[in-house]
C-alpha positions as MATLAB code, in Angstrom:
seq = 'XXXXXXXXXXXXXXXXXXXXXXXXXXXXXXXXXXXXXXXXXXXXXXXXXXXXXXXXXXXXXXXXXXXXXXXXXXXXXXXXXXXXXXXXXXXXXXXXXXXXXXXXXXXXXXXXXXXXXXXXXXXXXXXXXXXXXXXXXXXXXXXXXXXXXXXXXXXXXXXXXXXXXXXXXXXXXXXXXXXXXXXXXXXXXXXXXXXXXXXXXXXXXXXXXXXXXXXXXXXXXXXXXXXXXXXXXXXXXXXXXXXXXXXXXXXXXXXXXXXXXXXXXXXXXXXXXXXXXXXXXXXXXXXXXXXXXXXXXXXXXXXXXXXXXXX';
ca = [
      46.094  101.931   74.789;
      46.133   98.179   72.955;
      46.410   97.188   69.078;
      44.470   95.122   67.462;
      47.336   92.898   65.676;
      46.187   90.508   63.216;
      48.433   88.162   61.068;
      50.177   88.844   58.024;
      46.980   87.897   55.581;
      47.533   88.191   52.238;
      45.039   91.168   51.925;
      47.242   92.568   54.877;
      50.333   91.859   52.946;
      49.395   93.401   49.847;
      48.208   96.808   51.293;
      51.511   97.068   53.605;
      53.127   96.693   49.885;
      50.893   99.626   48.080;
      51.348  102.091   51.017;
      55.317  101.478   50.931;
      55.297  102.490   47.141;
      53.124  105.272   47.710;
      55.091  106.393   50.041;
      58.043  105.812   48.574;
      57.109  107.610   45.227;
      59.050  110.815   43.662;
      57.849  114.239   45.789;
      59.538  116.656   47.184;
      60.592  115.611   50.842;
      60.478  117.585   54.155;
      61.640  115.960   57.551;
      59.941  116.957   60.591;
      60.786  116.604   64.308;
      58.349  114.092   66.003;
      58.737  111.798   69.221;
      60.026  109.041   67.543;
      62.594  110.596   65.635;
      62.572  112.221   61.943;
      59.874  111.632   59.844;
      59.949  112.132   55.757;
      56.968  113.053   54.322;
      56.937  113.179   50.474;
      54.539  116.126   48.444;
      51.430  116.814   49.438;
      49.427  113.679   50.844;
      46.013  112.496   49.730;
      45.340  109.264   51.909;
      45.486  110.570   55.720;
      44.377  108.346   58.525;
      44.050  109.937   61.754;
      43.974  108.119   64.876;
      44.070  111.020   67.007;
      40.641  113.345   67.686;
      42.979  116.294   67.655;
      44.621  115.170   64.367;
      41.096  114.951   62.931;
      40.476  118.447   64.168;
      43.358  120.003   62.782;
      43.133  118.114   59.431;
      39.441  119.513   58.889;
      40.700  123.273   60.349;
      43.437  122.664   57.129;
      41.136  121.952   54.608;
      41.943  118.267   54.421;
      39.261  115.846   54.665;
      40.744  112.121   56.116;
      40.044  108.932   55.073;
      39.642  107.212   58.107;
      39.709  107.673   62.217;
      38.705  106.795   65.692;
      35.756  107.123   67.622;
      35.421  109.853   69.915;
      35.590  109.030   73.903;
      31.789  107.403   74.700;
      31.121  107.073   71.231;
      31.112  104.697   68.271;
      31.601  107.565   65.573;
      33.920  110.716   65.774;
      32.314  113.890   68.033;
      29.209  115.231   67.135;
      30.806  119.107   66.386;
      32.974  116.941   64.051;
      30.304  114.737   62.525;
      28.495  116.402   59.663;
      32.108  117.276   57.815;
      33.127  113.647   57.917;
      29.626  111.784   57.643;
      31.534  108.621   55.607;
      34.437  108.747   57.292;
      35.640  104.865   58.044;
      36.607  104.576   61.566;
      39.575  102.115   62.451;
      38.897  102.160   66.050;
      38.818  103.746   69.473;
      41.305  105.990   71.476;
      42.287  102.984   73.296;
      42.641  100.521   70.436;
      43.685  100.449   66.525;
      42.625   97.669   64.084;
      45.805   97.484   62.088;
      44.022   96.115   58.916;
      41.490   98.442   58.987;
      44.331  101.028   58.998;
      45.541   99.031   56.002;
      42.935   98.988   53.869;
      42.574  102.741   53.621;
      45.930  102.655   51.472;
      47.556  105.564   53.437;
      50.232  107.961   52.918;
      50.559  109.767   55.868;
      49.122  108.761   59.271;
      48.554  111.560   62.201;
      48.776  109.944   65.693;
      48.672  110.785   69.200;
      51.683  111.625   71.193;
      50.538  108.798   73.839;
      51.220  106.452   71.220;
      53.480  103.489   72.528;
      57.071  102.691   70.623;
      55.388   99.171   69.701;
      52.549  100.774   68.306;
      54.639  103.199   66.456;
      56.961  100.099   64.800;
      53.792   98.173   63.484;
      51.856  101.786   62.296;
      54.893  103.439   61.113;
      55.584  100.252   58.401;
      51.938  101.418   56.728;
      52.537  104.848   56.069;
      54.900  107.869   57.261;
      53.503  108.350   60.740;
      53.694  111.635   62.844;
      53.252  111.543   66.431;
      53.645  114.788   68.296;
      56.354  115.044   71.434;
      54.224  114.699   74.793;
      54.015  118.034   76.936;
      52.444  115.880   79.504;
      49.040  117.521   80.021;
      49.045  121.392   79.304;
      46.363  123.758   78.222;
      47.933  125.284   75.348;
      49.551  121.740   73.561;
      47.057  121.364   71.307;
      48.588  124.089   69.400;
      52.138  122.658   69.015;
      50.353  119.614   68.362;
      48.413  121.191   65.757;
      50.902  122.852   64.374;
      53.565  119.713   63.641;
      49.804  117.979   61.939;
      49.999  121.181   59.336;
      53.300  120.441   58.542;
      52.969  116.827   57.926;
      49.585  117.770   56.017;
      51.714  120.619   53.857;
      49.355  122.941   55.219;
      51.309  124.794   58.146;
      50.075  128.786   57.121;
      46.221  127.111   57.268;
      46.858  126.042   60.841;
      48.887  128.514   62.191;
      45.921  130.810   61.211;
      43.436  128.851   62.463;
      45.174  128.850   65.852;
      45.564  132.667   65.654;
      41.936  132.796   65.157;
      41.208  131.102   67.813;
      43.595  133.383   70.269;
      41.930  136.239   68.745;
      38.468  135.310   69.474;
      38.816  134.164   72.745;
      40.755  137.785   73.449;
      38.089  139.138   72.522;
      35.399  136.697   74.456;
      37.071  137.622   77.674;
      36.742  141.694   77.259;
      33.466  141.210   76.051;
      32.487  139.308   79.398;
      34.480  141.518   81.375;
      34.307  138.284   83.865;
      38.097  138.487   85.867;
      37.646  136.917   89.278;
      35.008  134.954   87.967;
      35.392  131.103   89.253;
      34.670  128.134   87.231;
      35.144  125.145   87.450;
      34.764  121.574   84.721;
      32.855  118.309   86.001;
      32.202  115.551   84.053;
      29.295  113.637   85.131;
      29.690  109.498   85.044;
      27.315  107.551   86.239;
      29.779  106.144   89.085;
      30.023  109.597   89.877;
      30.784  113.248   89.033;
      34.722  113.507   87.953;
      36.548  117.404   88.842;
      38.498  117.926   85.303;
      42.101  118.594   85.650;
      42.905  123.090   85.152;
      45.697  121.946   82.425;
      43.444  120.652   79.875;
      42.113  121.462   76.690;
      39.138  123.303   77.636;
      39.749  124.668   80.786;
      42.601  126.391   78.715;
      40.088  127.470   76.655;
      38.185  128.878   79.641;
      41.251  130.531   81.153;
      41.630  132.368   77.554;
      38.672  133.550   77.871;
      39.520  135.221   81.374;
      37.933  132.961   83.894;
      39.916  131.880   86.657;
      39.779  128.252   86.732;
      39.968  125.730   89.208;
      40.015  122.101   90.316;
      39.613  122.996   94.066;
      42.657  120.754   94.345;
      41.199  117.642   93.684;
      43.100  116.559   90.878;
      46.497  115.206   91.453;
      49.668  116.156   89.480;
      49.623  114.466   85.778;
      46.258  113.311   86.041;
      43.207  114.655   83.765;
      40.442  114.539   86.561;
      39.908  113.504   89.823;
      38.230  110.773   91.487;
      34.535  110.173   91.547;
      33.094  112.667   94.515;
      30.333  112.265   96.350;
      27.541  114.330   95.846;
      28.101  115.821   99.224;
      31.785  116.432   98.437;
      29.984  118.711   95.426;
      29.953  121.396   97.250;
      33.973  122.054   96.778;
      33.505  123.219   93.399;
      30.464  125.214   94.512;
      32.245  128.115   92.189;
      30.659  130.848   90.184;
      29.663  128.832   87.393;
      30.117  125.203   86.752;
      30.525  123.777   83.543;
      28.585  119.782   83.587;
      29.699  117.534   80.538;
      28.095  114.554   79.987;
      29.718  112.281   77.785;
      26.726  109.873   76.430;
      23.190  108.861   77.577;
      24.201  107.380   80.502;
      25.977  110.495   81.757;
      22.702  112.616   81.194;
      20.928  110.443   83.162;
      22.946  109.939   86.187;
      23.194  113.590   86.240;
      19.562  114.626   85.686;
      18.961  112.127   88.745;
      21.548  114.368   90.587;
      19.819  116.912   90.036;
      16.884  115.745   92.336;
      19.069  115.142   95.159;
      19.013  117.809   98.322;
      23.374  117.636   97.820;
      23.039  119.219   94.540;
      20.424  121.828   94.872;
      21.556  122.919   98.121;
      24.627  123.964   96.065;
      25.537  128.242   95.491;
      26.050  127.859   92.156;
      22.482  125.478   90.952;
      20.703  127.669   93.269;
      21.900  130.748   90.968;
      20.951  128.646   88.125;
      24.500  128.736   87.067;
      25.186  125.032   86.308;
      26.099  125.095   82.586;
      25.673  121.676   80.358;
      27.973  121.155   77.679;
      28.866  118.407   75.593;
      31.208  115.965   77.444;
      32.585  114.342   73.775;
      33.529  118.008   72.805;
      34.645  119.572   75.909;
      36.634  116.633   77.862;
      37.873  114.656   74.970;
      38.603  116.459   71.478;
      41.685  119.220   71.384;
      42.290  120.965   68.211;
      41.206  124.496   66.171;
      38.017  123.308   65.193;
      37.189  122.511   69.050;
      38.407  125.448   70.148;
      35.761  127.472   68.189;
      33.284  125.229   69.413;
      33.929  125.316   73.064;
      33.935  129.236   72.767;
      30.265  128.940   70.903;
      29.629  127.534   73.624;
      30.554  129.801   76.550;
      29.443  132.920   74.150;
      26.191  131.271   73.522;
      25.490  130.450   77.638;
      26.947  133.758   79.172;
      26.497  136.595   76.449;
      22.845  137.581   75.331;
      22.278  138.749   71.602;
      23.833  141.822   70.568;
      26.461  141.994   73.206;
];
């Protein structure tokens, strides 16, 4: 991940000054626990930038609507399960990269970042605004939660998030009685046009699948700490030829290298596409955003392809 570091300006200048006082003003102060040390956060902020899509998330889930944050994985605006809540939301970059005066500008009191951010990053975002970053657990199904729940604090809104994230574990309880589905195999593919990509079992949504009683796998393809595997052939398919198999797509070009996979004798002559069990899901949603809000929506999404009405 890079910043976007432009030079002192004078328009620079003077919003570092403003977001100093602000957050220097009289509030009550709490000090939370982050990966780069103690953080002070004063009252009850109004200005949040987020430059994390699971800080977004979790800010929405908690009632608080930010200013500003980056563009979703493939995308130029934040996820589409995300979109209509924040339809003028100002976006100050991409996972990958930050544009410090756009940061600026929005005035902020409290910025929410990822826990991949870089101690040089941290230095030049941290002079803007208080600045929260959560401890890395590496990757892990369930540290979205920990995540989200250090977000509430900073956001003064811990009881919203904690019971938003008991929501969640209750629904997806109650998903996997309802399907009755253990043994059921299942695997995640994300589908690039170099290639279809085997998604790592300690991610976000694969969590979400194991919740939900599915036992998931990577057919041990992915390598320790990484999210996915390499691109497979389309004859090396055929090792997640698993009971159901969930294919994201992450923007047009996805969808069409996959629909022209579909055509291929590799893919139909496949267990699972012969069952009509390939499943399509949104690639922005289900390989790329993390948070309460997400959650819910990657369980719409499994209720709404596996359970008929009524059930």
């Amino acid at each position: 991940m890079s910043l976007s570091l432009p030079k002192i300006t004078p328009l620079l200048g003077a919003c570092l000054m403003a977001a100093l006082a602000v957050a220097a003003g009289p509030a009550q102060a709490r000090t939370l626990d982050t990966a780069h040390g103690e953080v002070e956060i004063n009252g009850q902020p109004s200005r949040v930038v987020t430059l994390y899509e699971g800080a977004l998330d979790t800010a929405l889930a908690a009632g608080i609507t930010p200013l500003a944050a980056v563009a979703t994985r493939g995308g130029e605006g934040v996820a589409d399960y995300l979109s209509e809540q924040v339809p003028d939301i100002a976006m100050v970059g991409t996972s990958r990269e930050f544009n410090l005066e756009a940061i600026a500008t929005q005035n902020p009191d409290l910025i929410l970042a990822a826990p991949t951010l870089s101690d040089e990053q941290y230095a030049l975002i941290s002079q803007l605004a208080p600045t929260v970053v959560p401890e890395s657990e590496g990757f892990s199904p369930d540290g979205w939660k920990s995540e989200a729940r250090l977000y509430g604090e900073a956001l003064g809104h811990a009881e919203e998030v904690d019971a938003a994230i008991e929501a969640v574990e209750t629904r997806a309880a109650d998903l996997a009685a309802r399907l009755d589905n253990e043994g059921t195999s299942v695997a995640l593919v994300r589908w690039m046009p170099q290639g279809p990509l085997v998604m790592s079992t300690e991610l976000f949504s694969t969590g979400m699948l194991a919740a939900s009683g599915f036992d998931v796998t990577d057919a041990g393809l992915v390598k320790q700490g990484r999210p996915h595997s390499d691109p497979l052939s389309l004859e090396n398919l055929g090792k997640v030829d698993e009971d159901l198999l969930f294919m994201a797509t992450l923007n047009e070009d996805g969808r069409e290298a996959l629909e022209a996979a579909r055509q291929s004798p590799a893919f139909s002559q496949l267990e699972v596409a012969k069952r009509d069990h390939v499943i399509p899901v949104d690639g922005q949603l289900w390989t790329s955003a993390s948070g309460p809000l997400a959650a819910q929506a990657v369980l719409d999404d499994i209720e709404a392809a596996l359970l008929s009405d009524g059930q």
